[in-house]
Short mmCIF file of C-alpha atoms and ligand atoms in Angstrom, two decimals:
data_model
loop_
_atom_site.label_atom_id
_atom_site.label_comp_id
_atom_site.label_asym_id
_atom_site.label_seq_id
_atom_site.Cartn_x
_atom_site.Cartn_y
_atom_site.Cartn_z
CA MET V 1250 0.00 0.00 0.00
CA LYS V 1251 1.23 3.49 -0.79
CA ASN V 1252 1.51 6.06 1.93
CA GLN V 1253 -1.24 8.46 2.80
CA THR V 1254 0.31 11.65 1.41
CA ASN V 1255 0.76 10.08 -1.98
CA SER V 1256 -2.73 8.69 -2.08
CA ARG V 1257 -4.27 12.06 -1.26
CA ARG V 1258 -2.28 13.78 -3.95
CA GLU V 1259 -3.39 11.12 -6.38
CA PHE V 1260 -6.99 11.45 -5.28
CA ILE V 1261 -6.92 15.16 -6.11
CA LYS V 1262 -5.16 14.36 -9.38
CA PHE V 1263 -7.80 11.81 -10.18
CA LEU V 1264 -10.46 14.44 -9.63
CA GLY V 1265 -8.59 16.81 -11.92
CA HIS V 1266 -8.01 19.49 -9.29
CA GLY V 1267 -4.30 19.29 -8.60
CA SER V 1268 -4.08 22.47 -6.56
CA LEU V 1269 -6.81 21.70 -4.05
CA ALA V 1270 -5.94 20.57 -0.57
CA LEU V 1271 -8.00 17.79 0.92
CA SER V 1272 -9.48 19.07 4.13
CA SER V 1273 -12.70 18.78 6.02
CA LEU V 1274 -15.32 21.40 5.43
CA ASN V 1275 -18.46 21.56 7.50
CA LEU V 1276 -20.35 24.00 5.35
CA LEU V 1277 -20.83 24.22 1.64
CA SER V 1278 -20.69 28.00 1.50
CA SER V 1279 -22.23 28.22 -1.97
CA CYS V 1280 -25.44 26.80 -0.52
CA SER V 1281 -25.98 29.65 1.87
CA SER V 1282 -25.29 32.28 -0.83
CA ASN V 1283 -24.20 35.55 0.78
CA ASN V 1284 -25.59 34.66 4.14
CA ILE V 1285 -22.87 32.40 5.59
CA LYS V 1286 -24.22 30.59 8.64
CA ALA V 1287 -22.23 28.90 11.35
CA SER V 1288 -21.85 25.18 10.73
CA PRO V 1289 -24.16 23.01 12.85
CA PHE V 1290 -21.44 20.31 12.92
CA PRO V 1291 -20.26 18.53 14.89
CA SER V 1292 -23.53 18.16 16.79
CA PHE V 1293 -24.65 16.40 19.96
CA LYS V 1294 -28.35 17.14 19.39
CA ASP V 1295 -30.94 14.39 19.56
CA ASP V 1296 -32.17 15.01 16.05
CA VAL V 1297 -31.32 14.62 12.40
CA ILE V 1298 -29.38 17.84 11.90
CA LEU V 1299 -28.85 18.83 8.28
CA ALA V 1300 -26.68 21.34 6.43
CA ASP V 1301 -28.32 24.52 5.27
CA GLY V 1302 -30.30 23.81 2.13
CA LEU V 1303 -31.46 20.34 3.16
CA SER V 1304 -34.61 18.92 4.73
CA TYR V 1305 -35.91 15.45 5.48
CA TYR V 1306 -39.19 13.61 5.88
CA PRO V 1307 -39.87 10.15 7.33
CA ILE V 1308 -40.84 7.26 5.05
CA ILE V 1309 -41.57 4.48 7.55
CA SER V 1310 -40.67 3.59 11.14
CA TRP V 1311 -40.31 0.41 13.16
CA ASN V 1312 -43.72 -1.06 14.06
CA ASP V 1313 -45.64 0.85 11.35
CA PRO V 1314 -48.16 -1.60 9.83
CA MET V 1315 -47.26 -2.72 6.29
CA ASN V 1316 -50.58 -4.58 5.91
CA SER V 1317 -53.03 -6.30 8.24
CA LYS V 1318 -50.47 -8.99 9.16
CA GLU V 1319 -47.00 -7.43 9.16
CA VAL V 1320 -45.27 -4.45 10.69
CA PHE V 1321 -42.04 -2.78 9.57
CA GLY V 1322 -39.10 -4.44 11.35
CA PHE V 1323 -36.55 -3.03 13.77
CA ASN V 1324 -33.19 -1.35 13.10
CA ASN V 1325 -33.59 -0.52 9.41
CA ASP V 1326 -30.26 -0.77 7.59
CA TYR V 1327 -29.38 -1.35 3.90
CA ILE V 1328 -31.76 0.16 1.35
CA ASN V 1329 -32.10 -0.54 -2.34
CA ILE V 1330 -34.86 0.14 -4.82
CA GLN V 1331 -36.43 -1.34 -7.91
CA MET V 1332 -38.40 1.09 -10.03
CA ILE V 1333 -41.83 0.07 -11.31
CA ASN V 1334 -42.21 3.32 -13.22
CA ALA V 1335 -40.98 6.90 -12.71
CA ASN V 1336 -43.39 7.45 -9.80
CA GLU V 1337 -43.55 4.01 -8.17
CA LEU V 1338 -40.87 1.85 -6.68
CA ILE V 1339 -40.30 -1.21 -4.53
CA MET V 1340 -37.87 -0.56 -1.69
CA TRP V 1341 -35.96 -3.29 0.10
CA VAL V 1342 -34.88 -2.45 3.65
CA ASN V 1343 -32.74 -4.66 5.88
CA HIS V 1344 -33.62 -5.09 9.56
CA GLU V 1345 -30.31 -5.94 11.15
CA TYR V 1346 -30.92 -6.70 14.82
CA ILE V 1347 -33.31 -6.13 17.69
CA SER V 1348 -33.04 -4.43 21.04
CA PRO V 1349 -35.04 -6.73 23.36
CA LEU V 1350 -35.59 -3.78 25.73
CA PHE V 1351 -37.56 -1.92 23.04
CA VAL V 1352 -39.27 -4.70 21.06
CA SER V 1353 -40.03 -7.60 23.38
CA GLY V 1354 -38.48 -7.77 26.84
CA LEU V 1355 -35.13 -8.61 28.35
CA GLU V 1356 -36.42 -11.90 29.73
CA ARG V 1357 -35.48 -14.77 27.44
CA THR V 1358 -38.80 -16.51 26.77
CA LYS V 1359 -40.03 -18.21 23.61
CA GLU V 1360 -42.73 -15.56 23.31
CA ASN V 1361 -40.19 -12.76 23.33
CA VAL V 1362 -37.90 -14.58 20.91
CA ASP V 1363 -40.82 -15.14 18.52
CA ILE V 1364 -41.55 -11.40 18.47
CA GLU V 1365 -37.85 -10.70 17.84
CA LYS V 1366 -37.70 -13.24 14.99
CA SER V 1367 -40.51 -11.40 13.24
CA LEU V 1368 -38.63 -8.08 13.33
CA VAL V 1369 -35.24 -8.95 11.75
CA GLY V 1370 -34.53 -9.83 8.11
CA GLY V 1371 -35.90 -7.33 5.66
CA SER V 1372 -38.98 -5.66 4.20
CA LEU V 1373 -40.20 -5.02 0.70
CA ILE V 1374 -42.34 -1.88 0.67
CA LYS V 1375 -44.09 0.04 -2.07
CA LEU V 1376 -43.39 3.77 -2.40
CA LYS V 1377 -45.24 6.19 -4.62
CA LYS V 1378 -44.35 9.75 -5.53
CA GLU V 1379 -47.12 12.13 -4.51
CA ASN V 1380 -46.72 15.93 -4.59
CA ASN V 1381 -43.03 15.40 -5.28
CA LYS V 1382 -42.51 13.33 -2.10
CA TRP V 1383 -41.99 9.60 -1.82
CA LYS V 1384 -44.76 8.03 0.25
CA PHE V 1385 -45.08 4.53 1.71
CA ILE V 1386 -48.26 2.81 0.50
CA TYR V 1387 -49.94 0.75 3.24
CA ASN V 1388 -51.36 -2.62 2.24
CA ASP V 1389 -49.86 -2.61 -1.25
CA GLN V 1390 -49.54 -6.11 -2.71
CA HIS V 1391 -45.73 -5.66 -2.89
CA ASN V 1392 -45.39 -5.08 0.88
CA LYS V 1393 -43.85 -8.21 2.32
CA GLY V 1394 -41.50 -9.14 5.11
CA VAL V 1395 -38.72 -11.71 4.74
CA ARG V 1396 -37.82 -12.27 8.34
CA GLY V 1397 -36.21 -14.39 11.01
CA ASN V 1398 -39.17 -16.78 10.80
CA THR V 1399 -39.46 -17.13 6.99
CA MET V 1400 -38.52 -20.55 5.56
CA ILE V 1401 -35.72 -20.03 3.00
CA PRO V 1402 -34.04 -22.64 0.75
CA PHE V 1403 -30.38 -22.78 -0.19
CA ALA V 1404 -29.74 -22.03 -3.88
CA ASN V 1405 -28.81 -24.91 -6.21
CA ASN V 1406 -30.54 -27.50 -3.98
CA VAL V 1407 -27.55 -27.44 -1.62
CA SER V 1408 -27.97 -29.10 1.76
CA VAL V 1409 -26.10 -27.60 4.71
CA ARG V 1410 -25.73 -29.99 7.66
CA GLY V 1411 -28.72 -31.91 6.36
CA SER V 1412 -31.01 -28.93 5.67
CA LYS V 1413 -32.02 -27.74 2.23
CA VAL V 1414 -34.45 -25.23 3.73
CA VAL V 1415 -33.72 -23.25 6.89
CA GLU V 1416 -35.65 -20.91 9.13
CA GLY V 1417 -35.10 -17.22 8.64
CA THR V 1418 -32.64 -14.58 7.67
CA LEU V 1419 -31.09 -12.35 10.33
CA ALA V 1420 -28.30 -9.87 11.08
CA ASN V 1421 -29.06 -8.29 7.68
CA CYS V 1422 -26.56 -5.49 7.44
CA ALA V 1423 -25.64 -4.12 4.00
CA GLY V 1424 -26.31 -5.77 0.64
CA GLY V 1425 -26.23 -5.32 -3.10
CA LYS V 1426 -28.21 -5.54 -6.31
CA THR V 1427 -27.56 -8.11 -9.02
CA PRO V 1428 -27.29 -7.22 -12.72
CA TRP V 1429 -30.67 -8.99 -13.10
CA ASN V 1430 -32.27 -6.62 -10.56
CA THR V 1431 -32.70 -8.83 -7.54
CA PHE V 1432 -31.58 -7.67 -4.12
CA LEU V 1433 -28.79 -9.27 -2.11
CA THR V 1434 -29.08 -9.02 1.67
CA CYS V 1435 -26.11 -9.92 3.85
CA GLU V 1436 -26.21 -11.87 7.09
CA GLU V 1437 -23.54 -10.19 9.20
CA ASN V 1438 -23.27 -10.82 12.96
CA TYR V 1439 -25.26 -14.05 12.80
CA ASP V 1440 -23.44 -15.48 15.83
CA GLY V 1441 -25.41 -13.12 18.08
CA PHE V 1442 -28.60 -15.10 17.44
CA TYR V 1443 -27.90 -18.86 17.26
CA GLY V 1444 -24.23 -18.82 18.31
CA GLU V 1445 -21.23 -20.14 16.41
CA ARG V 1446 -19.65 -23.57 16.23
CA ASP V 1447 -16.19 -24.21 17.54
CA ARG V 1448 -14.89 -26.51 14.80
CA LYS V 1449 -12.34 -28.12 17.11
CA THR V 1450 -14.85 -29.28 19.70
CA ASP V 1451 -17.97 -29.20 17.47
CA GLN V 1452 -19.70 -27.32 20.31
CA ILE V 1453 -21.99 -24.35 19.64
CA LYS V 1454 -21.03 -21.33 21.70
CA SER V 1455 -22.81 -18.06 22.44
CA ASN V 1456 -20.95 -14.78 22.42
CA ASN V 1457 -21.44 -11.99 24.93
CA PHE V 1458 -23.87 -10.02 22.78
CA SER V 1459 -26.07 -13.03 22.08
CA VAL V 1460 -29.85 -12.82 22.29
CA GLY V 1461 -29.87 -16.58 22.89
CA TRP V 1462 -32.42 -17.81 20.36
CA GLN V 1463 -30.81 -21.27 20.23
CA THR V 1464 -32.26 -22.07 23.67
CA PHE V 1465 -35.73 -22.17 22.11
CA TYR V 1466 -34.81 -23.22 18.57
CA PRO V 1467 -31.89 -25.68 18.87
CA LYS V 1468 -32.54 -27.03 15.35
CA ASN V 1469 -31.59 -23.67 13.84
CA LEU V 1470 -27.84 -24.25 13.55
CA PRO V 1471 -25.14 -21.55 13.21
CA GLU V 1472 -24.37 -22.86 9.70
CA HIS V 1473 -27.85 -21.82 8.55
CA TYR V 1474 -26.73 -18.17 8.79
CA GLY V 1475 -23.87 -15.96 7.67
CA TRP V 1476 -24.78 -16.21 3.98
CA VAL V 1477 -25.79 -13.82 1.23
CA VAL V 1478 -29.53 -14.07 0.53
CA GLU V 1479 -31.04 -13.17 -2.85
CA ILE V 1480 -34.50 -11.58 -2.82
CA ASP V 1481 -36.88 -11.25 -5.75
CA PRO V 1482 -38.25 -7.68 -5.49
CA PHE V 1483 -41.66 -8.58 -6.91
CA THR V 1484 -42.40 -11.88 -5.13
CA GLY V 1485 -40.21 -11.74 -2.04
CA GLN V 1486 -38.91 -15.20 -2.91
CA ALA V 1487 -35.57 -15.74 -1.15
CA LYS V 1488 -32.60 -18.12 -1.49
CA LYS V 1489 -29.29 -18.39 0.34
CA HIS V 1490 -26.14 -18.57 -1.80
CA THR V 1491 -23.49 -20.87 -0.34
CA ASN V 1492 -21.10 -20.02 -3.21
CA LEU V 1493 -20.50 -16.56 -1.77
CA GLY V 1494 -19.19 -18.00 1.49
CA ARG V 1495 -20.23 -17.79 5.10
CA PHE V 1496 -18.83 -15.05 7.31
CA ALA V 1497 -19.98 -11.73 8.83
CA HIS V 1498 -21.01 -10.44 5.40
CA GLU V 1499 -21.26 -6.68 5.46
CA SER V 1500 -22.09 -6.06 1.83
CA ALA V 1501 -22.37 -7.86 -1.51
CA THR V 1502 -21.48 -5.32 -4.15
CA CYS V 1503 -22.07 -6.62 -7.69
CA VAL V 1504 -20.41 -5.54 -10.87
CA THR V 1505 -20.30 -7.13 -14.33
CA SER V 1506 -16.69 -7.47 -15.48
CA LYS V 1507 -15.53 -6.76 -19.03
CA ASP V 1508 -15.49 -10.52 -19.68
CA LYS V 1509 -19.17 -10.67 -18.67
CA LYS V 1510 -18.62 -12.43 -15.36
CA VAL V 1511 -20.65 -11.36 -12.35
CA VAL V 1512 -18.29 -10.25 -9.59
CA VAL V 1513 -19.52 -9.83 -6.01
CA TYR V 1514 -17.27 -8.07 -3.48
CA SER V 1515 -17.93 -8.71 0.20
CA GLY V 1516 -16.16 -7.86 3.44
CA ASP V 1517 -16.08 -9.82 6.69
CA ASP V 1518 -16.70 -7.11 9.29
CA ARG V 1519 -14.70 -8.33 12.22
CA ASN V 1520 -11.27 -7.30 13.51
CA ASP V 1521 -8.53 -8.84 11.36
CA GLU V 1522 -10.89 -10.63 8.98
CA HIS V 1523 -10.77 -10.46 5.22
CA LEU V 1524 -11.98 -9.12 1.90
CA TYR V 1525 -13.61 -11.59 -0.50
CA LYS V 1526 -14.87 -11.62 -4.06
CA PHE V 1527 -16.92 -14.15 -5.94
CA VAL V 1528 -16.44 -14.48 -9.70
CA SER V 1529 -19.16 -16.31 -11.60
CA LYS V 1530 -18.28 -19.06 -14.04
CA THR V 1531 -20.71 -17.84 -16.66
CA ASP V 1532 -22.51 -14.58 -17.18
CA TYR V 1533 -25.67 -13.56 -15.43
CA ASN V 1534 -25.81 -15.98 -12.52
CA LEU V 1535 -24.39 -16.88 -9.13
CA THR V 1536 -24.91 -20.64 -9.45
CA SER V 1537 -21.27 -21.52 -10.06
CA GLY V 1538 -17.98 -19.71 -9.77
CA ILE V 1539 -14.97 -19.17 -7.55
CA LEU V 1540 -14.75 -17.44 -4.18
CA TYR V 1541 -11.47 -15.57 -3.68
CA VAL V 1542 -9.92 -13.88 -0.67
CA ALA V 1543 -7.51 -10.93 -0.89
CA ASN V 1544 -3.82 -10.81 -0.07
CA ILE V 1545 -3.50 -7.03 -0.14
CA LYS V 1546 0.32 -6.84 0.13
CA GLN V 1547 0.86 -9.18 -2.81
CA GLY V 1548 -2.12 -7.78 -4.75
CA LYS V 1549 -3.50 -11.27 -5.29
CA TRP V 1550 -6.91 -12.86 -5.10
CA LEU V 1551 -6.45 -16.36 -3.63
CA PRO V 1552 -8.97 -19.01 -4.71
CA LEU V 1553 -10.89 -20.66 -1.86
CA ASP V 1554 -11.23 -23.69 -4.06
CA LEU V 1555 -10.16 -27.25 -3.28
CA ASN V 1556 -8.86 -27.85 -6.80
CA LEU V 1557 -7.10 -24.52 -7.36
CA SER V 1558 -5.65 -24.41 -3.82
CA PRO V 1559 -5.02 -28.13 -3.08
CA ILE V 1560 -3.50 -27.35 0.33
CA LEU V 1561 -7.08 -26.87 1.50
CA LYS V 1562 -7.73 -30.60 0.95
CA LYS V 1563 -5.76 -31.32 4.12
CA HIS V 1564 -8.22 -29.30 6.18
CA PHE V 1565 -11.60 -29.54 4.44
CA LYS V 1566 -13.68 -32.51 3.32
CA SER V 1567 -15.54 -30.76 0.52
CA GLN V 1568 -15.96 -27.45 -1.30
CA LEU V 1569 -19.12 -26.87 0.74
CA ASP V 1570 -16.99 -27.28 3.87
CA VAL V 1571 -14.59 -24.60 2.55
CA VAL V 1572 -17.33 -22.04 1.87
CA THR V 1573 -19.04 -22.81 5.19
CA TYR V 1574 -15.84 -21.99 7.15
CA PRO V 1575 -13.94 -19.69 4.77
CA ARG V 1576 -12.24 -17.73 7.58
CA GLU V 1577 -10.12 -20.76 8.34
CA ALA V 1578 -9.41 -21.45 4.67
CA ALA V 1579 -8.49 -17.79 4.10
CA LYS V 1580 -5.87 -17.91 6.84
CA ILE V 1581 -4.36 -21.13 5.50
CA LEU V 1582 -3.87 -19.41 2.11
CA GLY V 1583 -2.33 -16.24 3.62
CA ALA V 1584 -5.17 -13.72 3.29
CA THR V 1585 -4.48 -10.24 4.71
CA PRO V 1586 -6.12 -9.38 8.03
CA LEU V 1587 -8.01 -6.09 7.68
CA ASN V 1588 -9.45 -3.48 10.02
CA ARG V 1589 -13.09 -4.54 9.78
CA PRO V 1590 -14.12 -4.27 6.13
CA GLU V 1591 -17.58 -2.70 6.00
CA ASP V 1592 -19.29 -1.35 2.89
CA ILE V 1593 -17.79 -1.68 -0.60
CA GLU V 1594 -18.54 0.52 -3.59
CA VAL V 1595 -17.34 0.44 -7.19
CA HIS V 1596 -16.59 3.85 -8.73
CA PRO V 1597 -19.09 4.37 -11.57
CA ILE V 1598 -16.49 5.91 -13.89
CA THR V 1599 -13.06 4.48 -13.01
CA GLY V 1600 -14.17 1.00 -11.83
CA ASP V 1601 -11.93 1.26 -8.74
CA VAL V 1602 -13.22 -0.60 -5.69
CA PHE V 1603 -13.53 1.32 -2.40
CA ILE V 1604 -13.65 -0.59 0.88
CA ALA V 1605 -14.48 1.07 4.21
CA LEU V 1606 -12.15 -0.27 6.91
CA THR V 1607 -14.08 1.09 9.84
CA ASN V 1608 -11.57 0.67 12.71
CA ASN V 1609 -9.57 -1.90 14.64
CA LYS V 1610 -9.32 -0.73 18.22
CA PRO V 1611 -7.10 -3.54 19.56
CA LYS V 1612 -4.60 -2.55 16.85
CA GLY V 1613 -4.83 1.16 17.73
CA ASP V 1614 -6.79 2.11 14.61
CA PHE V 1615 -9.60 4.20 16.11
CA HIS V 1616 -10.70 6.19 13.08
CA GLY V 1617 -10.48 3.72 10.19
CA SER V 1618 -9.75 4.40 6.55
CA ILE V 1619 -10.99 3.71 3.05
CA LEU V 1620 -8.98 1.30 0.94
CA LYS V 1621 -8.95 1.57 -2.84
CA ILE V 1622 -8.34 -1.43 -5.06
CA SER V 1623 -7.67 -1.22 -8.79
CA GLU V 1624 -8.10 -4.55 -10.55
CA ASN V 1625 -5.47 -5.34 -13.19
CA ASN V 1626 -6.52 -4.04 -16.60
CA ASN V 1627 -9.66 -2.77 -14.91
CA LEU V 1628 -10.97 -6.33 -15.20
CA HIS V 1629 -13.07 -7.14 -12.14
CA SER V 1630 -12.57 -10.88 -12.61
CA SER V 1631 -8.78 -10.44 -12.54
CA THR V 1632 -6.77 -12.35 -9.93
CA GLU V 1633 -4.33 -9.45 -9.42
CA PHE V 1634 -4.74 -5.86 -8.30
CA THR V 1635 -2.98 -2.84 -6.83
CA SER V 1636 -4.17 -1.02 -3.73
CA GLU V 1637 -3.66 2.10 -1.69
CA THR V 1638 -5.27 3.91 1.21
CA PHE V 1639 -7.68 6.41 -0.33
CA ILE V 1640 -8.26 8.41 2.86
CA SER V 1641 -7.77 7.88 6.57
CA GLY V 1642 -10.36 8.87 9.16
CA GLY V 1643 -9.33 11.30 11.91
CA LYS V 1644 -9.36 14.97 12.78
CA GLU V 1645 -7.81 16.12 9.52
CA ALA V 1646 -10.36 14.30 7.43
CA GLY V 1647 -13.17 15.41 9.75
CA PHE V 1648 -14.78 11.98 10.08
CA SER V 1649 -14.14 8.81 12.03
CA CYS V 1650 -15.14 5.18 11.44
CA PRO V 1651 -16.39 5.15 7.81
CA ASP V 1652 -19.04 2.51 7.26
CA ASN V 1653 -21.73 2.74 4.57
CA MET V 1654 -20.90 4.49 1.31
CA ALA V 1655 -22.44 5.34 -2.06
CA PHE V 1656 -21.35 6.88 -5.33
CA ASP V 1657 -23.84 8.85 -7.35
CA SER V 1658 -23.69 8.60 -11.14
CA LYS V 1659 -21.26 11.55 -11.39
CA GLY V 1660 -18.76 9.96 -9.02
CA ASN V 1661 -19.44 12.10 -5.95
CA PHE V 1662 -18.63 9.98 -2.92
CA TRP V 1663 -21.16 9.79 -0.06
CA ILE V 1664 -20.04 8.34 3.26
CA SER V 1665 -21.68 7.57 6.60
CA THR V 1666 -19.85 6.94 9.85
CA ASP V 1667 -20.36 4.46 12.65
CA ILE V 1668 -18.72 5.43 15.90
CA SER V 1669 -20.30 2.93 18.29
CA GLY V 1670 -23.15 4.40 20.37
CA SER V 1671 -21.34 3.88 23.66
CA ALA V 1672 -18.15 5.60 22.37
CA VAL V 1673 -19.80 8.71 20.88
CA GLY V 1674 -18.82 11.80 22.85
CA SER V 1675 -15.88 10.24 24.66
CA ASP V 1676 -12.21 10.17 23.73
CA PRO V 1677 -10.97 9.82 21.07
CA TYR V 1678 -14.33 10.43 19.38
CA LYS V 1679 -15.47 13.61 21.13
CA PRO V 1680 -14.41 16.02 18.36
CA PHE V 1681 -16.66 14.23 15.85
CA GLY V 1682 -19.96 14.66 17.70
CA HIS V 1683 -22.66 12.19 16.74
CA ASN V 1684 -22.35 9.97 13.68
CA GLY V 1685 -22.74 11.81 10.42
CA LEU V 1686 -23.13 11.86 6.68
CA PHE V 1687 -20.34 13.27 4.52
CA VAL V 1688 -19.73 13.89 0.86
CA ILE V 1689 -16.53 14.26 -1.15
CA PRO V 1690 -17.61 16.09 -4.30
CA ALA V 1691 -15.87 15.02 -7.50
CA HIS V 1692 -16.49 18.30 -9.29
CA GLY V 1693 -16.71 22.03 -8.68
CA LYS V 1694 -14.88 24.27 -6.31
CA ASN V 1695 -15.26 21.89 -3.36
CA ALA V 1696 -13.94 18.87 -5.27
CA GLY V 1697 -11.88 16.65 -3.03
CA LYS V 1698 -13.04 18.23 0.21
CA VAL V 1699 -14.80 16.26 2.91
CA ILE V 1700 -18.08 18.00 3.70
CA GLN V 1701 -20.35 16.97 6.55
CA PHE V 1702 -24.03 17.46 5.74
CA ALA V 1703 -25.92 15.52 8.42
CA SER V 1704 -25.65 14.50 12.05
CA ALA V 1705 -27.61 11.65 13.63
CA PRO V 1706 -29.74 11.53 16.81
CA VAL V 1707 -28.29 10.18 20.09
CA ALA V 1708 -26.45 6.85 19.65
CA ALA V 1709 -27.77 6.47 16.07
CA GLU V 1710 -25.99 5.68 12.84
CA PHE V 1711 -26.99 6.56 9.28
CA THR V 1712 -26.98 3.50 7.04
CA GLY V 1713 -28.20 2.31 3.65
CA LEU V 1714 -27.50 5.44 1.58
CA CYS V 1715 -29.57 5.06 -1.60
CA PHE V 1716 -30.46 7.66 -4.22
CA ASP V 1717 -33.71 7.66 -6.15
CA PRO V 1718 -33.12 7.63 -9.94
CA THR V 1719 -33.30 11.43 -10.21
CA GLU V 1720 -30.57 11.68 -7.54
CA LYS V 1721 -32.60 14.49 -6.00
CA THR V 1722 -33.65 12.35 -3.03
CA LEU V 1723 -31.32 10.39 -0.78
CA PHE V 1724 -32.97 7.60 1.21
CA VAL V 1725 -31.19 6.84 4.47
CA SER V 1726 -31.87 4.56 7.42
CA VAL V 1727 -31.57 6.12 10.86
CA GLN V 1728 -30.55 3.03 12.77
CA HIS V 1729 -30.47 2.34 16.52
CA PRO V 1730 -31.36 5.82 17.91
CA GLY V 1731 -31.12 5.70 21.70
CA GLU V 1732 -29.57 2.24 21.77
CA THR V 1733 -27.67 3.25 24.92
CA THR V 1734 -31.02 3.23 26.78
CA LYS V 1735 -31.07 1.13 29.97
CA ASP V 1736 -34.49 2.16 31.28
CA LEU V 1737 -37.55 2.53 29.05
CA ASN V 1738 -38.74 5.38 31.25
CA LYS V 1739 -35.54 7.28 30.54
CA PRO V 1740 -34.70 6.69 26.88
CA THR V 1741 -31.46 8.35 25.75
CA SER V 1742 -33.20 9.45 22.52
CA HIS V 1743 -36.77 10.51 21.73
CA TRP V 1744 -36.22 10.67 17.98
CA PRO V 1745 -38.19 10.96 15.71
CA ASN V 1746 -41.25 12.01 17.71
CA GLY V 1747 -39.48 14.16 20.30
CA THR V 1748 -41.24 12.17 23.01
CA GLY V 1749 -41.50 8.52 24.10
CA ILE V 1750 -39.11 5.80 22.99
CA PRO V 1751 -36.94 6.21 19.89
CA LYS V 1752 -37.88 4.53 16.61
CA PRO V 1753 -35.51 3.43 13.87
CA THR V 1754 -36.86 5.14 10.75
CA VAL V 1755 -36.16 5.38 7.04
CA ILE V 1756 -36.01 9.01 5.93
CA ALA V 1757 -35.73 10.88 2.64
CA ILE V 1758 -33.26 13.79 2.45
CA GLU V 1759 -33.66 16.42 -0.24
CA GLY V 1760 -32.77 20.00 -1.05
CA LYS V 1761 -30.49 22.36 -2.88
CA PHE V 1762 -27.32 21.18 -1.17
CA LEU V 1763 -27.91 17.69 -2.59
CA THR V 1764 -28.96 18.68 -6.09
CA GLN V 1765 -26.09 21.14 -6.46
CA ILE V 1766 -23.72 18.23 -6.02
CA THR V 1767 -25.57 15.45 -7.84
CA GLN V 1768 -26.79 17.56 -10.76
CA GLY V 1769 -23.64 19.69 -10.98
FE1 FEO E 1321 -23.76 -4.10 10.45
FE2 FEO E 1321 -20.65 -4.03 9.89
O1 FEO E 1321 -22.22 -3.19 10.17
CA1 CA E 1322 -22.09 -1.41 8.69
CA1 CA E 1323 -23.31 1.25 -0.11
CA1 CA E 1324 -20.27 -0.47 11.70
#
């Protein structure tokens, strides 16, 4: 990896603004014309605070009825959309995890677990544009939950530990969209629900953030989770893809390579875990292909494949075994440990791959960075690449702990941060205020600068950045507001209602600030 100074210079060069310095900027002065206002950032307010020239409205909140049978799940995360026509769309929203205190009760009973199971997974919801605003349509035929209690088959008739069909999807963090317009939803911290197996002893163990569902559902094994799940936007039909491997999948970012292969990039968001990519064998499907893991120093993608990497035969009985426990296989092949790979985005113009490395506190990396990978010959199916740090988090950059990201069609780079709720406001995170939304414009006089344009409510994180096709509206999930609450009578956040308990909510952000950048 090249050093930071070089990469910044090259970033500016890449943007075509060689003389600009990369620095944080909390106010886009052109938006406030002659009337320059003080920046509202950083903020510690219990609200969605926006830059001048922006406003937001809620789309849907946890517990809002979707129809007579289902409510919108908890902790909305990844968002993607499928247009029906210019004024109607189907939105997929992940529901990553639950807070028993808010949704059910701290006591571990089957009743409480059953409520929790119904609130994780994801939701398909219909939105319609009315008076220039996107509006959720109650009881639309497209509204459908795919949840922790939905029966889901493995793709390709695969059987995992004797099961071809398993109960539920959970820990749904980020995701992706396939070239054939289905959604991919990623099962991330699955071990918090049904535990994880210790391969040496074959025992299933709970971790310290577990909600302990395995007590009531011992047939739901750890190996049923940690996959990438494909969702049909129109029917809600779901299938789990074993080919893409099993780990704490943050995202599944798809791109079609020049040789027509489907390439899916995915990070394993855990300290010192790895970056993976799946390359399809033929075009337009995920049914067969090779899963690779990255050695960043050597710039090589290493095949997690029994035939291409025969050393794996000593440790694994079958290819299914390899993809079920790829963390072990990755280490045998010499994959690079990374500082928690979160979201991944492919630049719409250059094809470079950007990976948020959010932090690695035991290693002293508190503010994270964004890694850039350039595949050889700009071929996404290539087995070799070069890499460099694109930007490091910290005071100079103005943000800490990059997590979810998005490019708009012009190559402006939109970033959200995830300083953990309990760490917000204390050292070394105090200078950053609450979590925020940032943009690095690719054009205009602010090109290359890091501009904060939103701040989240208490203990919340913005996730799932997703533009509507006009790029005049940015959909965002406000996830886990008030998650530091210990007593329901004293919630740490009252967002969005200003009273009562907080509610994770999907919002739409719009305004001149946004359009000046996306339409510029
Ligand atoms: Fe669910 Fe890695 O964030
Ligand atoms: Ca994340
Ligand atoms: Ca993203
Ligand atoms: Ca995170």
